[in-house]
Amino acid sequence: MAPVLGIDEAARWADAQRQKGRRIVLANGVFDLLHVGHLRYLEAARALGDVLVVALNSDASVRRLKGQGRPIMSAAERAELVGALRHVDAVVVFEEDTVDRLVGALRPDVQAKGTDYTEATVPERAAVLAAGGRVAIVKFAPLSSASGPAGEPMRLALVKLSALGDVIHALPVARALRRAYPDAELSWLVEAREAAVLREHPDLDHVIPVDTRGWRRPHGTAGVGSFWSGLRDLRARLRARRFEVAVDVQGLLKSGVITRLTGAPIRVGFGAARCKERLSALFTNRHVIPPPGATHVVDQNLALLGALGVAAGAPEFLIPPRPDAQRRMDEFLVEAGWKPGDRLVALNPGAGQPGEQWAPERFAAVGERLGAEAAARVLLLWGPAESHLARQIALGMRGPGSAAARPLLAPPTDLDELTALLRRTHLMVAGDTGPLHLAAALGTPALGLFGPTSAARNGPYGPRCRGLQSPDGTMGGLAPEAVLAAAVTLLEGGGPR
């Protein structure tokens, strides 16, 4: 059993180790609900030197960082568990929210961090360098990618139900899992309405539609009975697949329940403090708090994979082409006078919530000036119950009257056809909607307009994307001039489609 030391004791202990010529490695964390990812992290950290010191956040520090209800185990219990591991030589409990003071006292040769960090993003990097040490990102073997029981492929389930933009933001998780476990059987549980974007996805073996929207429609005794019957049927279907790992990428109560219904013994999800609905964490048993540098939801989603020992790498979005839909939409564009060399700018006025919708007359002002000043052809996209918004924009774009200046009104489209149009688009301008994130995932330059929601967390993701945040937190605070300037910058930087 490794000794549990105070900071002053640990400093003296470290001096004694140095006198013996031993290299000291420091690892730190909460280590609540110890799991195999922790074990492999500490084993890999120990290999970087001769002795390993593990620093644990105190109970008060954990509460400040992760919220009420944490830690689940006290510092004394966590120290006893970690100290019992064969790779650990000493344990220190520290009261601060960072290990900077402990680093100064110990002067470790190496500060070991997991793959949810890079060397540049390690919070205590400056303190480690000042103490004469170095930072190392430890890489360790993930769960076996070879097989599950009796030589069968390992079975993993992703749970990300809706909406379209949220599903798209989770695509890099599927890509990273497939790279880590090339022989695994990977399934995605998703609402039926969003399942189309995952159809025939090369990273997935199964797409399992789930109708949680129907759960919200029971009426009377018969309706409640139907709800419970559907839940039992879903449980039976999922248990028959014998999942070994399930990852809840949503953090809602319903996604937590479904993750539990899979029966997977390893269930990864966000810690309660980072769940949209805190009760979701009751149904998972490996909890992840994304690092401070994971601002965007895409990076937060990928942080979940650290619990499985998977180094996610750079996010990759993969959306399969749909040749038939592409042919139909290309025919529409050609018949409307579009030519492959034209600059096609898509405007999408719809929004999930009224407070997230930018005024049609402002879209019209931007569209008109893009046509007149940037030689752009404007394509107006619309979804269910949004055609009147697109028509308002068309009427508001006065233009000089030439065919090139008149906006194109998209036909009714399904998800495949919308994707096909966005593949031909040089720029997408929209609020925080699924089509905006679909464009970004396809590599189309995308400008997101954000009022009450955070552009830093939810904006279009990619090198040719930008989220424009309203200065006053309302959509009305976004001036057409600011949107136009951002759109022209992205448009000038984009290549041909």
Short mmCIF file of C-alpha atoms in Angstrom, two decimals:
data_model
loop_
_atom_site.label_atom_id
_atom_site.label_comp_id
_atom_site.label_asym_id
_atom_site.label_seq_id
_atom_site.Cartn_x
_atom_site.Cartn_y
_atom_site.Cartn_z
CA MET A 1 0.00 0.00 0.00
CA ALA A 2 1.44 3.36 -1.03
CA PRO A 3 1.68 5.98 1.74
CA VAL A 4 -0.80 8.88 1.79
CA LEU A 5 1.23 12.03 2.39
CA GLY A 6 0.65 15.71 3.05
CA ILE A 7 2.33 18.20 0.72
CA ASP A 8 5.27 18.86 3.07
CA GLU A 9 5.74 15.13 3.67
CA ALA A 10 5.56 14.52 -0.08
CA ALA A 11 8.26 17.15 -0.71
CA ARG A 12 10.62 15.39 1.74
CA TRP A 13 9.74 12.01 0.24
CA ALA A 14 10.52 13.33 -3.24
CA ASP A 15 13.88 14.71 -2.10
CA ALA A 16 14.78 11.28 -0.73
CA GLN A 17 13.86 9.64 -4.06
CA ARG A 18 16.02 12.09 -5.99
CA GLN A 19 18.98 11.36 -3.73
CA LYS A 20 18.62 7.73 -4.80
CA GLY A 21 18.74 8.80 -8.47
CA ARG A 22 15.07 8.07 -9.14
CA ARG A 23 12.95 9.99 -11.65
CA ILE A 24 9.64 11.21 -10.20
CA VAL A 25 6.42 11.15 -12.20
CA LEU A 26 3.33 13.06 -11.04
CA ALA A 27 -0.22 12.22 -12.12
CA ASN A 28 -3.31 13.95 -10.78
CA GLY A 29 -7.07 13.81 -10.92
CA VAL A 30 -10.27 13.11 -9.01
CA PHE A 31 -10.24 9.31 -9.50
CA ASP A 32 -13.87 8.97 -8.47
CA LEU A 33 -15.43 5.68 -9.63
CA LEU A 34 -12.09 4.12 -10.50
CA HIS A 35 -12.21 2.29 -13.85
CA VAL A 36 -9.88 0.52 -16.28
CA GLY A 37 -9.05 3.76 -18.07
CA HIS A 38 -7.59 5.11 -14.83
CA LEU A 39 -5.56 1.94 -14.32
CA ARG A 40 -4.07 2.07 -17.79
CA TYR A 41 -3.34 5.79 -17.49
CA LEU A 42 -1.43 5.25 -14.22
CA GLU A 43 0.42 2.23 -15.59
CA ALA A 44 1.56 4.24 -18.61
CA ALA A 45 2.50 7.20 -16.39
CA ARG A 46 4.64 5.00 -14.12
CA ALA A 47 6.58 3.79 -17.16
CA LEU A 48 7.85 7.35 -17.71
CA GLY A 49 10.02 7.26 -14.57
CA ASP A 50 11.01 5.30 -11.50
CA VAL A 51 8.36 6.32 -8.96
CA LEU A 52 4.79 7.59 -9.40
CA VAL A 53 3.05 10.08 -7.15
CA VAL A 54 -0.72 10.40 -7.62
CA ALA A 55 -2.33 13.62 -6.46
CA LEU A 56 -6.05 13.53 -5.63
CA ASN A 57 -8.36 16.52 -5.39
CA SER A 58 -9.81 16.91 -1.90
CA ASP A 59 -13.56 16.53 -1.42
CA ALA A 60 -14.03 20.32 -1.26
CA SER A 61 -12.01 20.77 -4.45
CA VAL A 62 -14.07 18.14 -6.26
CA ARG A 63 -17.31 19.87 -5.24
CA ARG A 64 -16.04 23.18 -6.57
CA LEU A 65 -14.98 21.63 -9.88
CA LYS A 66 -17.78 19.14 -10.49
CA GLY A 67 -20.74 20.41 -8.48
CA GLN A 68 -22.85 19.14 -5.62
CA GLY A 69 -23.21 15.38 -5.35
CA ARG A 70 -19.53 14.78 -6.08
CA PRO A 71 -17.34 13.11 -5.14
CA ILE A 72 -19.17 9.84 -4.82
CA MET A 73 -16.30 8.45 -2.74
CA SER A 74 -14.50 10.46 -0.05
CA ALA A 75 -10.87 11.49 -0.43
CA ALA A 76 -9.86 8.88 2.15
CA GLU A 77 -11.59 6.11 0.20
CA ARG A 78 -10.16 7.29 -3.12
CA ALA A 79 -6.67 7.51 -1.62
CA GLU A 80 -6.94 3.98 -0.25
CA LEU A 81 -8.05 2.56 -3.61
CA VAL A 82 -5.41 4.39 -5.64
CA GLY A 83 -2.70 3.60 -3.10
CA ALA A 84 -3.46 -0.10 -3.43
CA LEU A 85 -2.55 -0.10 -7.13
CA ARG A 86 0.82 -1.72 -7.84
CA HIS A 87 2.05 1.12 -10.07
CA VAL A 88 1.51 3.83 -7.42
CA ASP A 89 4.33 4.72 -5.01
CA ALA A 90 2.75 7.61 -3.06
CA VAL A 91 -0.57 9.45 -2.84
CA VAL A 92 -1.15 13.11 -1.98
CA VAL A 93 -4.51 14.80 -1.34
CA PHE A 94 -4.45 18.52 -2.23
CA GLU A 95 -6.99 21.21 -1.36
CA GLU A 96 -6.51 23.63 -4.24
CA ASP A 97 -8.29 23.44 -7.61
CA THR A 98 -4.95 23.05 -9.43
CA VAL A 99 -1.76 21.18 -8.63
CA ASP A 100 0.51 24.21 -9.15
CA ARG A 101 1.52 24.44 -5.44
CA LEU A 102 2.13 20.69 -5.24
CA VAL A 103 4.23 20.80 -8.42
CA GLY A 104 6.40 23.50 -6.84
CA ALA A 105 6.88 21.38 -3.71
CA LEU A 106 7.54 18.03 -5.45
CA ARG A 107 9.48 19.30 -8.49
CA PRO A 108 8.56 16.21 -10.54
CA ASP A 109 10.67 15.20 -13.52
CA VAL A 110 7.52 14.41 -15.49
CA GLN A 111 3.89 15.55 -15.20
CA ALA A 112 1.79 12.84 -16.89
CA LYS A 113 -1.60 13.73 -18.39
CA GLY A 114 -4.14 11.73 -20.37
CA THR A 115 -4.98 12.06 -24.04
CA ASP A 116 -7.85 14.48 -23.42
CA TYR A 117 -5.06 17.09 -23.20
CA THR A 118 -2.27 18.22 -25.48
CA GLU A 119 1.05 19.42 -24.08
CA ALA A 120 -0.02 23.00 -24.79
CA THR A 121 -3.34 22.72 -22.93
CA VAL A 122 -2.14 21.11 -19.68
CA PRO A 123 -3.28 23.62 -16.99
CA GLU A 124 -0.17 23.25 -14.81
CA ARG A 125 2.32 23.25 -17.71
CA ALA A 126 3.95 26.56 -16.69
CA ALA A 127 4.43 25.37 -13.10
CA VAL A 128 5.99 22.09 -14.26
CA LEU A 129 8.43 23.86 -16.59
CA ALA A 130 9.31 26.38 -13.88
CA ALA A 131 10.13 23.47 -11.54
CA GLY A 132 12.50 21.98 -14.13
CA GLY A 133 10.22 19.17 -15.30
CA ARG A 134 8.41 18.33 -18.51
CA VAL A 135 4.84 17.53 -19.48
CA ALA A 136 4.06 14.19 -21.14
CA ILE A 137 0.80 13.02 -22.68
CA VAL A 138 0.58 9.32 -21.92
CA LYS A 139 -0.91 6.95 -24.45
CA PHE A 140 -2.16 3.61 -23.35
CA ALA A 141 -3.89 0.63 -24.87
CA PRO A 142 -7.66 0.96 -25.21
CA LEU A 143 -10.10 -1.83 -24.54
CA SER A 144 -9.26 -4.89 -26.60
CA SER A 145 -10.30 -4.29 -30.17
CA ALA A 146 -10.01 -7.94 -31.11
CA SER A 147 -13.05 -9.59 -29.74
CA GLY A 148 -15.72 -9.92 -27.10
CA PRO A 149 -16.83 -13.16 -25.43
CA ALA A 150 -16.02 -16.42 -27.17
CA GLY A 151 -14.02 -14.64 -29.89
CA GLU A 152 -16.98 -12.62 -31.13
CA PRO A 153 -16.54 -8.97 -32.18
CA MET A 154 -16.87 -6.49 -29.34
CA ARG A 155 -20.29 -4.78 -29.38
CA LEU A 156 -20.50 -1.04 -28.76
CA ALA A 157 -23.55 1.22 -28.72
CA LEU A 158 -23.62 4.98 -29.27
CA VAL A 159 -26.65 6.80 -27.89
CA LYS A 160 -27.29 10.17 -29.53
CA LEU A 161 -30.95 10.48 -30.31
CA SER A 162 -31.60 13.93 -31.75
CA ALA A 163 -31.71 16.58 -33.10
CA LEU A 164 -30.01 16.73 -36.50
CA GLY A 165 -27.26 19.12 -35.46
CA ASP A 166 -26.57 17.15 -32.28
CA VAL A 167 -26.31 13.89 -34.22
CA ILE A 168 -23.88 15.51 -36.65
CA HIS A 169 -21.78 16.78 -33.75
CA ALA A 170 -21.42 13.19 -32.53
CA LEU A 171 -20.20 11.79 -35.87
CA PRO A 172 -16.51 12.19 -34.90
CA VAL A 173 -17.15 9.89 -31.94
CA ALA A 174 -18.21 7.10 -34.31
CA ARG A 175 -15.17 7.77 -36.51
CA ALA A 176 -12.79 7.61 -33.55
CA LEU A 177 -14.37 4.42 -32.21
CA ARG A 178 -14.13 2.75 -35.59
CA ARG A 179 -10.45 3.66 -35.87
CA ALA A 180 -9.76 2.37 -32.35
CA TYR A 181 -11.85 -0.81 -32.76
CA PRO A 182 -11.81 -1.73 -36.47
CA ASP A 183 -13.32 -5.17 -35.85
CA ALA A 184 -15.98 -4.13 -33.35
CA GLU A 185 -19.71 -4.20 -34.02
CA LEU A 186 -20.78 -0.56 -33.68
CA SER A 187 -24.45 0.46 -33.37
CA TRP A 188 -26.05 3.92 -33.09
CA LEU A 189 -29.36 4.46 -31.30
CA VAL A 190 -31.14 7.46 -32.82
CA GLU A 191 -34.60 8.94 -33.32
CA ALA A 192 -36.27 7.72 -36.51
CA ARG A 193 -36.41 11.27 -37.94
CA GLU A 194 -32.64 11.74 -37.67
CA ALA A 195 -31.71 8.19 -38.75
CA ALA A 196 -31.49 9.21 -42.43
CA VAL A 197 -28.16 11.00 -41.95
CA LEU A 198 -26.66 7.76 -40.58
CA ARG A 199 -28.04 5.44 -43.26
CA GLU A 200 -25.31 3.24 -44.81
CA HIS A 201 -22.66 5.04 -42.79
CA PRO A 202 -19.38 3.14 -43.25
CA ASP A 203 -18.40 3.46 -39.57
CA LEU A 204 -21.64 1.84 -38.37
CA ASP A 205 -22.81 -1.74 -38.47
CA HIS A 206 -26.33 -0.97 -37.28
CA VAL A 207 -28.57 2.09 -37.00
CA ILE A 208 -31.30 1.41 -34.44
CA PRO A 209 -34.27 3.83 -34.64
CA VAL A 210 -35.90 4.73 -31.32
CA ASP A 211 -39.19 6.63 -31.04
CA THR A 212 -38.85 8.62 -27.82
CA ARG A 213 -41.06 11.31 -29.32
CA GLY A 214 -43.84 8.74 -29.10
CA TRP A 215 -43.12 8.39 -25.37
CA ARG A 216 -44.42 11.91 -24.90
CA ARG A 217 -47.78 11.23 -26.51
CA PRO A 218 -49.53 8.72 -24.22
CA HIS A 219 -53.15 9.55 -23.39
CA GLY A 220 -55.14 7.79 -20.71
CA THR A 221 -54.61 4.30 -19.38
CA ALA A 222 -54.20 2.77 -22.83
CA GLY A 223 -51.56 5.30 -23.76
CA VAL A 224 -49.55 4.70 -20.60
CA GLY A 225 -49.78 0.95 -21.16
CA SER A 226 -48.55 1.43 -24.71
CA PHE A 227 -45.60 3.47 -23.41
CA TRP A 228 -44.49 0.74 -20.98
CA SER A 229 -45.02 -1.93 -23.59
CA GLY A 230 -42.81 -0.05 -26.03
CA LEU A 231 -40.15 0.38 -23.38
CA ARG A 232 -40.15 -3.35 -22.64
CA ASP A 233 -39.91 -4.16 -26.35
CA LEU A 234 -36.97 -1.79 -26.75
CA ARG A 235 -35.21 -3.34 -23.77
CA ALA A 236 -35.67 -6.81 -25.21
CA ARG A 237 -34.33 -5.72 -28.61
CA LEU A 238 -31.28 -4.08 -27.08
CA ARG A 239 -30.50 -6.89 -24.63
CA ALA A 240 -30.58 -9.36 -27.52
CA ARG A 241 -27.60 -7.54 -29.04
CA ARG A 242 -25.49 -8.16 -25.89
CA PHE A 243 -23.69 -4.82 -25.88
CA GLU A 244 -20.48 -4.65 -23.87
CA VAL A 245 -19.99 -0.87 -24.02
CA ALA A 246 -22.53 1.93 -24.37
CA VAL A 247 -21.68 5.64 -24.67
CA ASP A 248 -24.34 8.25 -23.86
CA VAL A 249 -23.30 11.27 -25.93
CA GLN A 250 -26.45 13.24 -25.05
CA GLY A 251 -26.73 13.58 -21.30
CA LEU A 252 -30.53 13.64 -21.17
CA LEU A 253 -32.76 11.56 -18.93
CA LYS A 254 -34.17 9.68 -21.92
CA SER A 255 -30.71 8.94 -23.35
CA GLY A 256 -29.55 7.77 -19.92
CA VAL A 257 -32.50 5.41 -19.62
CA ILE A 258 -31.82 3.98 -23.08
CA THR A 259 -28.13 3.59 -22.28
CA ARG A 260 -29.12 1.57 -19.21
CA LEU A 261 -31.56 -0.51 -21.25
CA THR A 262 -28.69 -1.68 -23.47
CA GLY A 263 -27.51 -3.84 -20.58
CA ALA A 264 -23.89 -2.94 -21.33
CA PRO A 265 -21.70 -3.45 -18.25
CA ILE A 266 -19.56 -0.43 -19.26
CA ARG A 267 -21.70 2.69 -19.68
CA VAL A 268 -19.89 5.95 -20.35
CA GLY A 269 -21.50 9.37 -19.97
CA PHE A 270 -20.96 12.91 -18.80
CA GLY A 271 -20.68 13.66 -15.11
CA ALA A 272 -23.86 15.03 -13.57
CA ALA A 273 -22.51 18.59 -13.55
CA ARG A 274 -22.12 18.48 -17.35
CA CYS A 275 -25.34 16.67 -18.22
CA LYS A 276 -28.22 18.66 -19.68
CA GLU A 277 -30.39 16.70 -17.26
CA ARG A 278 -28.40 15.68 -14.18
CA LEU A 279 -30.41 12.51 -13.53
CA SER A 280 -28.93 11.09 -16.72
CA ALA A 281 -25.72 10.35 -14.80
CA LEU A 282 -27.57 7.81 -12.63
CA PHE A 283 -27.69 5.42 -15.59
CA THR A 284 -23.99 5.48 -16.52
CA ASN A 285 -21.06 4.16 -14.51
CA ARG A 286 -18.04 5.88 -16.09
CA HIS A 287 -18.40 9.62 -15.78
CA VAL A 288 -16.37 12.15 -17.74
CA ILE A 289 -15.96 15.87 -17.14
CA PRO A 290 -14.47 17.37 -20.34
CA PRO A 291 -11.27 19.36 -19.80
CA PRO A 292 -11.45 23.17 -19.68
CA GLY A 293 -10.08 23.43 -23.22
CA ALA A 294 -13.00 21.43 -24.65
CA THR A 295 -15.23 24.45 -25.29
CA HIS A 296 -17.10 23.19 -28.34
CA VAL A 297 -19.62 20.40 -27.99
CA VAL A 298 -17.74 18.34 -30.61
CA ASP A 299 -14.64 18.33 -28.39
CA GLN A 300 -16.73 17.64 -25.31
CA ASN A 301 -18.26 14.60 -27.01
CA LEU A 302 -14.84 13.27 -27.96
CA ALA A 303 -13.65 13.66 -24.37
CA LEU A 304 -15.99 10.79 -23.43
CA LEU A 305 -13.70 8.38 -25.23
CA GLY A 306 -10.96 8.95 -22.68
CA ALA A 307 -12.92 6.68 -20.33
CA LEU A 308 -12.27 3.87 -22.82
CA GLY A 309 -8.61 4.69 -23.32
CA VAL A 310 -9.25 5.98 -26.84
CA ALA A 311 -7.18 8.90 -28.14
CA ALA A 312 -9.68 10.65 -30.39
CA GLY A 313 -7.31 12.77 -32.48
CA ALA A 314 -8.61 15.48 -34.80
CA PRO A 315 -12.40 15.33 -35.30
CA GLU A 316 -13.51 13.76 -38.59
CA PHE A 317 -16.99 14.12 -40.08
CA LEU A 318 -18.05 11.53 -42.61
CA ILE A 319 -21.39 11.82 -44.41
CA PRO A 320 -21.99 9.31 -47.23
CA PRO A 321 -22.86 10.70 -50.68
CA ARG A 322 -26.31 10.03 -52.10
CA PRO A 323 -25.86 9.85 -55.92
CA ASP A 324 -29.57 9.81 -56.80
CA ALA A 325 -30.33 12.82 -54.63
CA GLN A 326 -27.28 14.63 -56.03
CA ARG A 327 -28.47 14.05 -59.57
CA ARG A 328 -31.96 15.41 -58.79
CA MET A 329 -30.65 18.53 -57.11
CA ASP A 330 -28.07 19.18 -59.83
CA GLU A 331 -30.89 19.01 -62.37
CA PHE A 332 -32.88 21.52 -60.32
CA LEU A 333 -29.94 23.93 -60.13
CA VAL A 334 -29.14 23.69 -63.85
CA GLU A 335 -32.79 24.25 -64.81
CA ALA A 336 -32.77 27.33 -62.54
CA GLY A 337 -29.82 28.78 -64.45
CA TRP A 338 -27.01 27.77 -62.10
CA LYS A 339 -23.61 26.95 -63.58
CA PRO A 340 -20.79 25.08 -61.78
CA GLY A 341 -18.65 28.22 -61.67
CA ASP A 342 -21.33 30.32 -59.96
CA ARG A 343 -20.88 31.40 -56.35
CA LEU A 344 -23.83 29.82 -54.64
CA VAL A 345 -24.70 31.19 -51.18
CA ALA A 346 -27.40 29.39 -49.19
CA LEU A 347 -29.55 31.31 -46.71
CA ASN A 348 -31.59 29.27 -44.24
CA PRO A 349 -34.01 31.39 -42.16
CA GLY A 350 -35.52 28.61 -40.04
CA ALA A 351 -34.77 28.05 -36.37
CA GLY A 352 -35.64 25.51 -33.70
CA GLN A 353 -36.86 28.24 -31.33
CA PRO A 354 -38.46 31.63 -32.14
CA GLY A 355 -35.79 33.44 -30.12
CA GLU A 356 -33.07 31.93 -32.34
CA GLN A 357 -34.54 33.18 -35.63
CA TRP A 358 -33.00 36.10 -37.50
CA ALA A 359 -35.51 38.40 -39.20
CA PRO A 360 -36.29 37.57 -42.87
CA GLU A 361 -35.84 41.22 -43.89
CA ARG A 362 -32.29 41.11 -42.53
CA PHE A 363 -31.55 37.93 -44.46
CA ALA A 364 -32.93 39.72 -47.53
CA ALA A 365 -30.65 42.72 -47.00
CA VAL A 366 -27.58 40.49 -46.70
CA GLY A 367 -28.61 38.33 -49.66
CA GLU A 368 -29.17 41.35 -51.88
CA ARG A 369 -25.76 42.82 -51.09
CA LEU A 370 -24.00 39.47 -51.55
CA GLY A 371 -25.52 39.29 -55.01
CA ALA A 372 -24.64 42.88 -55.89
CA GLU A 373 -21.21 43.14 -54.26
CA ALA A 374 -19.83 39.58 -54.18
CA ALA A 375 -21.31 38.23 -57.44
CA ALA A 376 -23.14 35.54 -55.48
CA ARG A 377 -26.24 33.61 -56.47
CA VAL A 378 -28.52 33.20 -53.46
CA LEU A 379 -30.24 29.89 -52.74
CA LEU A 380 -33.08 30.02 -50.19
CA LEU A 381 -33.43 26.85 -48.13
CA TRP A 382 -36.43 26.00 -45.99
CA GLY A 383 -37.78 23.15 -43.94
CA PRO A 384 -41.22 22.09 -42.73
CA ALA A 385 -43.48 25.11 -42.07
CA GLU A 386 -40.72 27.51 -43.18
CA SER A 387 -41.55 28.17 -46.85
CA HIS A 388 -43.19 31.50 -45.96
CA LEU A 389 -39.89 32.71 -44.49
CA ALA A 390 -38.00 31.87 -47.68
CA ARG A 391 -40.64 33.67 -49.76
CA GLN A 392 -40.39 36.74 -47.54
CA ILE A 393 -36.67 36.87 -48.22
CA ALA A 394 -37.20 36.43 -51.95
CA LEU A 395 -39.69 39.32 -52.01
CA GLY A 396 -37.33 41.48 -49.99
CA MET A 397 -34.40 41.00 -52.36
CA ARG A 398 -34.97 43.70 -54.94
CA GLY A 399 -31.79 43.27 -57.04
CA PRO A 400 -31.19 44.92 -60.40
CA GLY A 401 -33.66 42.60 -62.13
CA SER A 402 -31.30 40.27 -63.98
CA ALA A 403 -31.78 36.52 -63.83
CA ALA A 404 -28.49 36.19 -61.94
CA ALA A 405 -29.71 38.52 -59.20
CA ARG A 406 -32.96 36.70 -58.50
CA PRO A 407 -32.70 34.22 -55.62
CA LEU A 408 -33.34 30.54 -56.16
CA LEU A 409 -36.10 29.09 -54.00
CA ALA A 410 -35.19 25.52 -53.16
CA PRO A 411 -37.82 22.86 -53.77
CA PRO A 412 -39.12 20.75 -50.88
CA THR A 413 -36.19 18.55 -49.88
CA ASP A 414 -35.58 15.50 -47.80
CA LEU A 415 -32.34 15.16 -45.86
CA ASP A 416 -30.49 13.53 -48.76
CA GLU A 417 -31.51 16.31 -51.14
CA LEU A 418 -30.60 19.02 -48.65
CA THR A 419 -27.18 17.41 -48.31
CA ALA A 420 -26.81 17.37 -52.10
CA LEU A 421 -27.58 21.10 -52.34
CA LEU A 422 -25.11 21.93 -49.58
CA ARG A 423 -22.37 20.02 -51.42
CA ARG A 424 -22.75 22.55 -54.26
CA THR A 425 -22.85 25.60 -51.99
CA HIS A 426 -19.94 28.00 -51.50
CA LEU A 427 -21.32 29.41 -48.24
CA MET A 428 -24.14 28.62 -45.82
CA VAL A 429 -25.62 31.36 -43.61
CA ALA A 430 -28.09 30.24 -40.94
CA GLY A 431 -28.99 30.29 -37.28
CA ASP A 432 -28.23 27.44 -34.89
CA THR A 433 -29.97 24.77 -36.96
CA GLY A 434 -29.30 21.26 -38.21
CA PRO A 435 -28.70 22.39 -41.82
CA LEU A 436 -25.96 24.79 -40.62
CA HIS A 437 -24.08 21.96 -38.92
CA LEU A 438 -24.70 19.64 -41.85
CA ALA A 439 -23.04 22.19 -44.15
CA ALA A 440 -20.04 22.47 -41.84
CA ALA A 441 -19.68 18.67 -41.65
CA LEU A 442 -19.63 18.52 -45.45
CA GLY A 443 -16.76 21.01 -45.56
CA THR A 444 -18.91 23.85 -46.87
CA PRO A 445 -17.95 27.25 -45.38
CA ALA A 446 -20.63 28.07 -42.81
CA LEU A 447 -21.59 31.23 -40.95
CA GLY A 448 -23.76 30.65 -37.89
CA LEU A 449 -25.84 33.44 -36.38
CA PHE A 450 -26.13 33.18 -32.59
CA GLY A 451 -28.15 35.21 -30.11
CA PRO A 452 -29.17 33.47 -26.86
CA THR A 453 -27.07 30.33 -27.46
CA SER A 454 -23.28 30.15 -27.34
CA ALA A 455 -21.42 30.33 -30.63
CA ALA A 456 -18.26 29.09 -28.90
CA ARG A 457 -19.99 25.90 -27.76
CA ASN A 458 -22.51 25.32 -30.55
CA GLY A 459 -21.15 27.12 -33.61
CA PRO A 460 -20.41 25.44 -36.96
CA TYR A 461 -17.28 23.34 -36.51
CA GLY A 462 -14.42 23.51 -38.97
CA PRO A 463 -11.57 25.63 -40.31
CA ARG A 464 -13.81 27.48 -42.78
CA CYS A 465 -16.60 28.15 -40.32
CA ARG A 466 -17.50 30.94 -37.94
CA GLY A 467 -20.12 31.47 -35.27
CA LEU A 468 -21.14 35.14 -35.04
CA GLN A 469 -22.29 35.98 -31.51
CA SER A 470 -24.79 38.77 -30.91
CA PRO A 471 -23.33 41.41 -28.58
CA ASP A 472 -26.54 41.64 -26.55
CA GLY A 473 -27.58 37.97 -26.56
CA THR A 474 -30.53 38.48 -28.90
CA MET A 475 -30.88 37.78 -32.61
CA GLY A 476 -31.95 41.40 -33.07
CA GLY A 477 -28.50 42.45 -31.87
CA LEU A 478 -26.86 40.97 -34.99
CA ALA A 479 -26.54 43.80 -37.49
CA PRO A 480 -26.78 42.99 -41.22
CA GLU A 481 -23.49 44.83 -41.80
CA ALA A 482 -21.64 42.51 -39.38
CA VAL A 483 -23.19 39.42 -40.98
CA LEU A 484 -22.33 40.67 -44.47
CA ALA A 485 -18.70 41.35 -43.54
CA ALA A 486 -18.29 37.89 -42.00
CA ALA A 487 -20.01 36.24 -44.99
CA VAL A 488 -17.75 38.02 -47.52
CA THR A 489 -14.63 37.01 -45.56
CA LEU A 490 -15.66 33.35 -45.60
CA LEU A 491 -16.79 33.54 -49.21
CA GLU A 492 -13.51 35.02 -50.39
CA GLY A 493 -11.58 32.35 -48.53
CA GLY A 494 -13.49 29.39 -49.96
CA GLY A 495 -12.46 27.35 -52.98
CA PRO A 496 -14.61 26.15 -55.88
CA ARG A 497 -17.32 23.62 -55.22
#
